[in-house]
Tab-separated table of C-alpha atoms in Angstrom:
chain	number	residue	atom	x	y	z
G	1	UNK	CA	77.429	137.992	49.231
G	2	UNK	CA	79.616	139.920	51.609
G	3	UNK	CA	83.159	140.606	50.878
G	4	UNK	CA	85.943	140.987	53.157
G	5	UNK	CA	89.596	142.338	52.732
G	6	UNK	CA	92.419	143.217	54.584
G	7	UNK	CA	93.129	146.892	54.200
G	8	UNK	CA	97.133	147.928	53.346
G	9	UNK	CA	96.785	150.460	55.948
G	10	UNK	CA	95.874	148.085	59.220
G	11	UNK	CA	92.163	146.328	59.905
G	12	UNK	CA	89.640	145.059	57.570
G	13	UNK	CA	86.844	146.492	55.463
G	14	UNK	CA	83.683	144.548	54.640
G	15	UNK	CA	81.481	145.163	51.431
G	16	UNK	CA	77.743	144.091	50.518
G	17	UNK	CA	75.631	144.204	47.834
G	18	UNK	CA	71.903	142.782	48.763
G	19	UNK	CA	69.018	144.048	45.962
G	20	UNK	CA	71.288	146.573	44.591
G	21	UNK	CA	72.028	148.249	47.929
G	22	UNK	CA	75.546	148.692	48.353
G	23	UNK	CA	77.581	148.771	51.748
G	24	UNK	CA	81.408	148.995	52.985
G	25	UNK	CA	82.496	149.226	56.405
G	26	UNK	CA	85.776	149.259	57.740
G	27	UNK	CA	86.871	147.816	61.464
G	28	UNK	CA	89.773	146.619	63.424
G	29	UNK	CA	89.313	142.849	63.692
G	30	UNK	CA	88.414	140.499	61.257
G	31	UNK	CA	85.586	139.212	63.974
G	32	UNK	CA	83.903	142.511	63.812
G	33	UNK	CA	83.459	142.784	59.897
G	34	UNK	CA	82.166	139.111	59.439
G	35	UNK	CA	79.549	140.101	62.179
G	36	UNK	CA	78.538	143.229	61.107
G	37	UNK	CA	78.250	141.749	57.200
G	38	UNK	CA	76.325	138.739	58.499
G	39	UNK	CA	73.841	141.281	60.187
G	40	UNK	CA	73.814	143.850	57.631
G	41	UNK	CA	72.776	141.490	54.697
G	42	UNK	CA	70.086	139.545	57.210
G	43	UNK	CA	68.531	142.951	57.963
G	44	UNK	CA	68.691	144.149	53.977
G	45	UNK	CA	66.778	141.375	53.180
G	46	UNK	CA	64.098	141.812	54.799
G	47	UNK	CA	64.013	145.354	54.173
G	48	UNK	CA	65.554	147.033	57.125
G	49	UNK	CA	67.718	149.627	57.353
G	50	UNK	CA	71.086	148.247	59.561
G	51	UNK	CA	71.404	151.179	61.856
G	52	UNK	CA	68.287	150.517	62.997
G	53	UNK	CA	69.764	148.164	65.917
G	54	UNK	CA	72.017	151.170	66.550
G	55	UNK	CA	71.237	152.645	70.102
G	56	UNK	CA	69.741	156.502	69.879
G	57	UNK	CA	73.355	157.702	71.511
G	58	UNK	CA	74.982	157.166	68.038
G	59	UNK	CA	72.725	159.333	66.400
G	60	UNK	CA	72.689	161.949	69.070
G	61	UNK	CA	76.784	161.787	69.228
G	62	UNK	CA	76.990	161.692	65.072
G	63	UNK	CA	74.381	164.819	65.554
G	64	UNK	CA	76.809	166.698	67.896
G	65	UNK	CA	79.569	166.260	66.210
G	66	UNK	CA	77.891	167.685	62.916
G	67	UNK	CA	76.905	171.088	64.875
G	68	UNK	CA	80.414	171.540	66.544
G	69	UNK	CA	81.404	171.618	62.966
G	70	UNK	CA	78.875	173.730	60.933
G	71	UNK	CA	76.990	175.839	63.240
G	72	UNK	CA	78.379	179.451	64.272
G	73	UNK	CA	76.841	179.020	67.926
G	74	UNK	CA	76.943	175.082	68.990
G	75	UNK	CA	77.193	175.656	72.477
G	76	UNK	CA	73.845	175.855	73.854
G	77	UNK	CA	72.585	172.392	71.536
G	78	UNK	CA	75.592	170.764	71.856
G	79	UNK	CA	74.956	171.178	75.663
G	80	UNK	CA	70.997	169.691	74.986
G	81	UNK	CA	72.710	167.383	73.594
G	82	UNK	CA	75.269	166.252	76.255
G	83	UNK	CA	72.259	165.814	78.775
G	84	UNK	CA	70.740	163.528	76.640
G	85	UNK	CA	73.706	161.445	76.308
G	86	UNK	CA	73.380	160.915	79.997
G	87	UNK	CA	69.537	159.797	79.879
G	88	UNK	CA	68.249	156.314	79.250
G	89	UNK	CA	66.543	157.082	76.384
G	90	UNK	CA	69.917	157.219	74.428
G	91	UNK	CA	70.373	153.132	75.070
G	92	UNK	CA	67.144	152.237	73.409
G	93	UNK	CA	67.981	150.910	70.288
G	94	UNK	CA	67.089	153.675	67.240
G	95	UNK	CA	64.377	151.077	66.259
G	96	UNK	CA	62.868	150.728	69.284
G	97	UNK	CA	62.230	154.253	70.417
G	98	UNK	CA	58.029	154.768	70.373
G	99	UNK	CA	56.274	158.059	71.278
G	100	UNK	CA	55.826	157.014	74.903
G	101	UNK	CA	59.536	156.729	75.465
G	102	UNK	CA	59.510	160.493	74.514
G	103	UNK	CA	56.747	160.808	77.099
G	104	UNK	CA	58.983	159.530	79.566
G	105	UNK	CA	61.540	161.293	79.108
G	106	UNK	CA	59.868	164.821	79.223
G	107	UNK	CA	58.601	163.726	82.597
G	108	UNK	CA	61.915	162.446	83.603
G	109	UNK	CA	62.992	165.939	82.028
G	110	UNK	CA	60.717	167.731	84.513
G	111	UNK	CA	62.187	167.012	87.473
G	112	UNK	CA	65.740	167.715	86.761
G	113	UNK	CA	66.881	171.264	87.827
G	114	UNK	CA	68.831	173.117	85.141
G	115	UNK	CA	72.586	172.912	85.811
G	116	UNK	CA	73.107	176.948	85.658
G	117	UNK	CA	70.006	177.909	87.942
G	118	UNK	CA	69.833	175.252	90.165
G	119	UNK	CA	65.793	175.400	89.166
G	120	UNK	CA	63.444	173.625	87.480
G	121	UNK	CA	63.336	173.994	84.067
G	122	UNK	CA	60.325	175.776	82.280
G	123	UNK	CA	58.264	173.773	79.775
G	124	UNK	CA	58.742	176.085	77.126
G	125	UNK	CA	62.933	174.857	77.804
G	126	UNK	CA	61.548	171.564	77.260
G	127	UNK	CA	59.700	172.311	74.056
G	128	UNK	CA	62.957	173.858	72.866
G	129	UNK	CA	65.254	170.611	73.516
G	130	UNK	CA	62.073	168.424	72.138
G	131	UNK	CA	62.565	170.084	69.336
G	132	UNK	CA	66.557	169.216	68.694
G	133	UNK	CA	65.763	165.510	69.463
G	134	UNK	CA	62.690	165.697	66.988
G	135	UNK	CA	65.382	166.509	64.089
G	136	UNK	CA	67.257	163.771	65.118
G	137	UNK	CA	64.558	161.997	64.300
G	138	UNK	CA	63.797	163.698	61.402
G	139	UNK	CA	67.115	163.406	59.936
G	140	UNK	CA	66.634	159.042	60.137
G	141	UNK	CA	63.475	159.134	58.924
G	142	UNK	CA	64.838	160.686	55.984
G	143	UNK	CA	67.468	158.593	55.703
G	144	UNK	CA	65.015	155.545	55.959
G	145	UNK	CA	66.655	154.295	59.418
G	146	UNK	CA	63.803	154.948	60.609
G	147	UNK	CA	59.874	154.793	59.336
G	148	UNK	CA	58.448	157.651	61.558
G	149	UNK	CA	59.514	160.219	63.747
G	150	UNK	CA	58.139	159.437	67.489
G	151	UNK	CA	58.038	163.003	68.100
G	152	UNK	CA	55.341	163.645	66.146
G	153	UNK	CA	53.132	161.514	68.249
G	154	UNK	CA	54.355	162.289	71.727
G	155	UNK	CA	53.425	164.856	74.417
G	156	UNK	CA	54.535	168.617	73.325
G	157	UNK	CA	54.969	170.449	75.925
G	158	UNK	CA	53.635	174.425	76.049
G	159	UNK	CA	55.581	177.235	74.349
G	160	UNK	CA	56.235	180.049	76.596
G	161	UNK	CA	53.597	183.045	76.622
G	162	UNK	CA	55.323	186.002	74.111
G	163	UNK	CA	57.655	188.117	76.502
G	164	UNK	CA	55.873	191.747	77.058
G	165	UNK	CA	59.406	193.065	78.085
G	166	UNK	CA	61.348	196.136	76.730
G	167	UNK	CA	64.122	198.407	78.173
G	168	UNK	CA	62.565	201.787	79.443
G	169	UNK	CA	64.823	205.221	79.437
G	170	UNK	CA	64.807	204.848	83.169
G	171	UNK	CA	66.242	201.398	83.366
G	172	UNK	CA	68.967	201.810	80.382
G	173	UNK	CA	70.394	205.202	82.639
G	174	UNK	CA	70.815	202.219	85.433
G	175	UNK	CA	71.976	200.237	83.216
G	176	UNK	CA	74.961	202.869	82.442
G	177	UNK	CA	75.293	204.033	86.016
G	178	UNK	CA	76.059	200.246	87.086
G	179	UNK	CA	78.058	199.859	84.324
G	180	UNK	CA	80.027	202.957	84.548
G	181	UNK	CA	79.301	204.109	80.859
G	182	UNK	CA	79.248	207.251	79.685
G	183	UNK	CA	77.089	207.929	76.362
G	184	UNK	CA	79.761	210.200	73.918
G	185	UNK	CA	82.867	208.436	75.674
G	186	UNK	CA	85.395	205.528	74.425
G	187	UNK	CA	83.839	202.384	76.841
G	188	UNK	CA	87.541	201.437	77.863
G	189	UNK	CA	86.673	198.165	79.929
G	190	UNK	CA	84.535	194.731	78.612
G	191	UNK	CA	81.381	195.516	80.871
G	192	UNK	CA	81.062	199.513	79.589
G	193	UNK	CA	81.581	197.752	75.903
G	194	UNK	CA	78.441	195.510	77.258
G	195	UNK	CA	76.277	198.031	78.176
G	196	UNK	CA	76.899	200.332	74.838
G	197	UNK	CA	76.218	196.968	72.972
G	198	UNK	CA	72.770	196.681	74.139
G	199	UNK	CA	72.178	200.411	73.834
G	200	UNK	CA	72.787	200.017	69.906
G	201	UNK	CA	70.557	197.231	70.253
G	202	UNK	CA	68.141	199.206	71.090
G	203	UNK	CA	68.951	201.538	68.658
G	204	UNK	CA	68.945	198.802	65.474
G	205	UNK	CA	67.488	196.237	66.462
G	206	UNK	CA	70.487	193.766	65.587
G	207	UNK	CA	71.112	190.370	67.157
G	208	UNK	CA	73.676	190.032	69.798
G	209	UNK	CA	75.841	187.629	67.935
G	210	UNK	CA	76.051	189.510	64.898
G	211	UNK	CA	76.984	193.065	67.279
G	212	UNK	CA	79.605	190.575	68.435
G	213	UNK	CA	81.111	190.369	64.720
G	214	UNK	CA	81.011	193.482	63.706
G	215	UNK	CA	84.506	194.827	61.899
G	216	UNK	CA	85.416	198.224	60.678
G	217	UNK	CA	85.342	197.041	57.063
G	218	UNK	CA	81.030	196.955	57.950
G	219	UNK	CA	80.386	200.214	58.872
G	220	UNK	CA	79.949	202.571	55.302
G	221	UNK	CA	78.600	206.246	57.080
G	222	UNK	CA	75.303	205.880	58.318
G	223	UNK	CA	74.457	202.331	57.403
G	224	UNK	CA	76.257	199.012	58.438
G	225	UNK	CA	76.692	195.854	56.205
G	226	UNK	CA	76.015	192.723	57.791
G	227	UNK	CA	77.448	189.361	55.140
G	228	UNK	CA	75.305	186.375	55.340
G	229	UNK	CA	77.934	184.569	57.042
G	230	UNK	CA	77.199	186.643	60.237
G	231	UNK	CA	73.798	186.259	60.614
G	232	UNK	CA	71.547	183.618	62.714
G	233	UNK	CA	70.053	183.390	58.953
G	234	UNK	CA	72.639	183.390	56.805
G	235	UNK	CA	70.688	186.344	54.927
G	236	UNK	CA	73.153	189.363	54.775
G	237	UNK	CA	71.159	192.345	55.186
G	238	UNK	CA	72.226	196.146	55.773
G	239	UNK	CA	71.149	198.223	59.066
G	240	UNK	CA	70.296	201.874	59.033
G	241	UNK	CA	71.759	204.105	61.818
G	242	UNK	CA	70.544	206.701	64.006
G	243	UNK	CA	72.639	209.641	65.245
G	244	UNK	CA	73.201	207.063	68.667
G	245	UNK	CA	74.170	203.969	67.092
G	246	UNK	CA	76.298	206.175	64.756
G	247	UNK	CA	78.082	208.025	67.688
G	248	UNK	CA	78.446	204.693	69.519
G	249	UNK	CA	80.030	202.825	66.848
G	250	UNK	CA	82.507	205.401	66.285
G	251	UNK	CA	83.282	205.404	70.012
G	252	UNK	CA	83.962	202.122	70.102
G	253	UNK	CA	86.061	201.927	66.756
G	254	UNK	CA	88.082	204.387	68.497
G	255	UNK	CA	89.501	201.492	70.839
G	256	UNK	CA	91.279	199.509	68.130
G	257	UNK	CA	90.321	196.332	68.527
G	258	UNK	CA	91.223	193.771	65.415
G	259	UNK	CA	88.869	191.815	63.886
G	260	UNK	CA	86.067	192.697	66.013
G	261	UNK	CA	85.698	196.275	67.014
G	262	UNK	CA	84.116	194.837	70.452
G	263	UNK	CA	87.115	192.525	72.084
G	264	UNK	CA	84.141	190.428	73.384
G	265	UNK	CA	83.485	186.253	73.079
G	266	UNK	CA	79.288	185.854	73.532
G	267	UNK	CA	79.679	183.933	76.570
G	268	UNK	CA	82.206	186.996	78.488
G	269	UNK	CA	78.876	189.430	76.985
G	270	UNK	CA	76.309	187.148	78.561
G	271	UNK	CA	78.271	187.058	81.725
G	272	UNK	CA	78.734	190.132	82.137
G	273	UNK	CA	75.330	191.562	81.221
G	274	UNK	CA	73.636	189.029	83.923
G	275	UNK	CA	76.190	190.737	85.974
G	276	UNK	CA	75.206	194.737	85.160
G	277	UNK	CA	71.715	193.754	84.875
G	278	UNK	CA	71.232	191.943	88.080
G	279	UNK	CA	72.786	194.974	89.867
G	280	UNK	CA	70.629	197.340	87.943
G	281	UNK	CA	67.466	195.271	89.705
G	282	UNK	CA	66.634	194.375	86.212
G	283	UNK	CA	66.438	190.603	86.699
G	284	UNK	CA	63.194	188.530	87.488
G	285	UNK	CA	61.085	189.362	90.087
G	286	UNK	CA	58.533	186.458	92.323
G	287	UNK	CA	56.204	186.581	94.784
G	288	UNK	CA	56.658	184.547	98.179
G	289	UNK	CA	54.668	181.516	96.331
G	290	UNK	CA	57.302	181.604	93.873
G	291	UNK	CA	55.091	183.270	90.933
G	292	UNK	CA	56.760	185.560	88.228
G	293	UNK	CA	54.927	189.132	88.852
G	294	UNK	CA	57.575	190.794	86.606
G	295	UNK	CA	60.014	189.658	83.839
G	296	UNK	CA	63.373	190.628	83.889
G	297	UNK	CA	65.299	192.473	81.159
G	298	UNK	CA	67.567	189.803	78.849
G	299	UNK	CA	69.621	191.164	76.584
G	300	UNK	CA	67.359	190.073	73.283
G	301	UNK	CA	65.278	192.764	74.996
G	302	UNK	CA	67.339	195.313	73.454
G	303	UNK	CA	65.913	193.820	69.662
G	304	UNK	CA	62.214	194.199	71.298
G	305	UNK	CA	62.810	198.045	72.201
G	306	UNK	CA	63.878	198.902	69.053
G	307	UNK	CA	60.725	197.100	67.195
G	308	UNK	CA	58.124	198.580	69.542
G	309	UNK	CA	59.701	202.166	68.841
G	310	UNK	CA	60.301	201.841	65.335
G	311	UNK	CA	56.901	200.530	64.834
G	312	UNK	CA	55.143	203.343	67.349
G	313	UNK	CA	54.137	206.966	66.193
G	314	UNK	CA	56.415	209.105	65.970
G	315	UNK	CA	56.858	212.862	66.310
G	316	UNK	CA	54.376	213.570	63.296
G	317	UNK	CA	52.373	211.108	64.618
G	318	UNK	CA	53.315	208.233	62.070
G	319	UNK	CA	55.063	204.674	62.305
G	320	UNK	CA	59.110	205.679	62.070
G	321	UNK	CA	59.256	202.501	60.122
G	322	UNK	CA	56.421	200.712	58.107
G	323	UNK	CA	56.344	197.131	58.570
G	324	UNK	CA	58.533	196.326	55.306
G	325	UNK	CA	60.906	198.589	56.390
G	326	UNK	CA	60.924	197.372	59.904
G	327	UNK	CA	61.541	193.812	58.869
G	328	UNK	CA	64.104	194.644	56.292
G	329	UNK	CA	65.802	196.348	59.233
G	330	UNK	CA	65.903	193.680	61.712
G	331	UNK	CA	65.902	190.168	58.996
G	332	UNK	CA	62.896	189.329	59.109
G	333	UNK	CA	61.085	187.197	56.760
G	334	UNK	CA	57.879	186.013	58.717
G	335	UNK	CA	55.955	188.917	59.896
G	336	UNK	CA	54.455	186.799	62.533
G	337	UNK	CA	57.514	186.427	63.960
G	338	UNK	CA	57.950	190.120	63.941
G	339	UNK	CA	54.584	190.811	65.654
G	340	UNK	CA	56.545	189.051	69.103
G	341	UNK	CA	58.998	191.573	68.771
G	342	UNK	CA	56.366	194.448	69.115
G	343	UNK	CA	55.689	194.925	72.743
G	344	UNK	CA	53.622	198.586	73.154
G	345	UNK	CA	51.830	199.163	76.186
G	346	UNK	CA	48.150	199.030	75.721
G	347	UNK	CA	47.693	202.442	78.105
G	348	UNK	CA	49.435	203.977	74.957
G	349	UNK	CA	47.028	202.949	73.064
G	350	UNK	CA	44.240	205.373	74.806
G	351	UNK	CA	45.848	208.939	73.606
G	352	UNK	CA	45.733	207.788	69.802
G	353	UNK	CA	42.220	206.092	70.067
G	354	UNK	CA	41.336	209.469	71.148
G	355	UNK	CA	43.083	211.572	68.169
């Protein structure tokens, strides 16, 4: 039997108990509680979750809202999450939604360009956004709003081919020239303090957010302290430095900037590294049909060079790092993972078959 009272503080709230399930809702008219009650109770009965009838856009909004207030980066998912807001699969009721309505909308999804290209998106994109409206789905199944998640059964698009790109010498001295860095000077304006930041990365391995964080407080001689709080997985870790990642470090600390010894937000870097790389003629290069015949440098490239020197022969004609040591370096816990981060060239491979 549903209950309904006015609350002191303006509106109504509605309570129900049906086979030891207990509810409460609050609303603005009186109208609004009796039907929700009425509905709530019917669908309790027979052993249905109420938010069931719920149309997918609540769930998607309720999930947007939750990452604009726990994650440390929201702005790429929240943005998945805006453009399906704006898709007709967000009206079908939560219920309602089957696996070919996720079919549908990948196809749908293929044929819209991507708002910051102007081209069409790659599947592996797709995959990646499947993927945030499969834990959506997850998350009600869970919850029992939902009995199974139509992800599971739907059409999963291919993940990209592993990238096979790393910074060479050559192209990191065009890198500085464009950028107007000098190696062993303070990098006075945002895009030098761009171009030293993926230098280092190629000189730790490190992330770009967590370069983005780093404070004074970090940095203990030749090794820097990363808290859990600024990594993508909330493991702290500590990073060993060379003599270049040493030197650079100190070059920028020389600056003063407070908290962040950088002075840069991770949309500015990404803006301004498309900016250095593009007129480094680092960026993607296609044939008149349109085909990719070379990828361009991205940033995370910086993470890729470090792994495939680290883990190549070095002077004395071992690893510089062992693969513990490698992934205790750059946070990883799945050395599968690491293996994509490992990019040698196979022609290298000819002088130490030969050894």
């Amino acid at each position: 039997m549903a209950t309904i009272s006015k609350r002191t503080t303006g509106g109504y709230q509605a309570q129900i108990c049906v086979k030891g399930r207990r509810m409460t809702r609050s609303f603005t008219r009186l109208a609004d509680a009796k039907r929700w009650a009425s509905e709530t109770e019917r669908s309790l009965e027979i052993g249905e979750h109420p938010d069931a009838k719920l149309p997918l856009r609540h769930f998607i909004e309720e999930h947007r809202h939750h990452i604009l207030c726990a994650h440390k980066h929201p702005r790429h998912e929240s943005n998945v999450l805006g453009f399906l807001l704006e898709d007709p699969l967000s009206d079908i009721l939560a219920c309602d939604v089957k696996p070919q309505d996720i079919d549908d909308w990948i196809e749908r999804r293929r044929t819209i360009p991507s708002r910051v290209t102007g081209k069409i998106v790659k599947e592996s994109t797709i995959a990646r956004q499947r993927q945030i409206l499969s834990a959506i789905f997850s998350g009600m199944v869970k919850k029992g709003i939902i009995k199974t998640n139509p992800c599971r059964e739907a059409e999963k698009p291919a993940d990209a081919e592993a990238r096979e790109r790393v910074a060479t010498d050559e192209e990191i001295e065009r890198l500085k020239l464009v950028a107007h860095y000098v190696e062993g000077e303070p990098p006075y304006t945002k895009t030098q303090r761009v171009c030293a930041a993926f230098i280092l990365a190629c000189c730790t391995g490190m992330r770009a957010g967590e370069m983005m964080r780093i404070e004074r407080s970090w940095i203990h001689g030749r090794t820097l302290r990363l808290p859990a709080e600024a990594t993508k997985t909330a493991k702290g870790r500590t990073i060993a430095l060379n003599d270049r990642a040493a030197r650079i470090l100190e070059d920028v600390c020389s600056l003063g900037f407070s908290p962040s010894i950088w002075d840069l937000q991770d949309g500015t870097r990404d803006a301004l590294w498309r900016k250095i790389r593009d007129a480094a003629g680092l960026r993607d290069e296609y044939d008149q049909h349109g085909r990719l015949i070379k990828q361009g440098l991205t940033f995370h490239d910086g993470r890729a060079t470090f792994c495939t020197w680290a883990a190549s022969p070095g002077p004395d004609g071992a690893p510089r790092l062992d693969v513990m040591s490698l992934a205790r370096q750059t946070g990883h816990r799945n050395l599968h993972m690491l293996m994509r981060y490992y990019r040698p060239k196979v022609e290298s491979f000819v002088e130490r078959l030969n050894r």
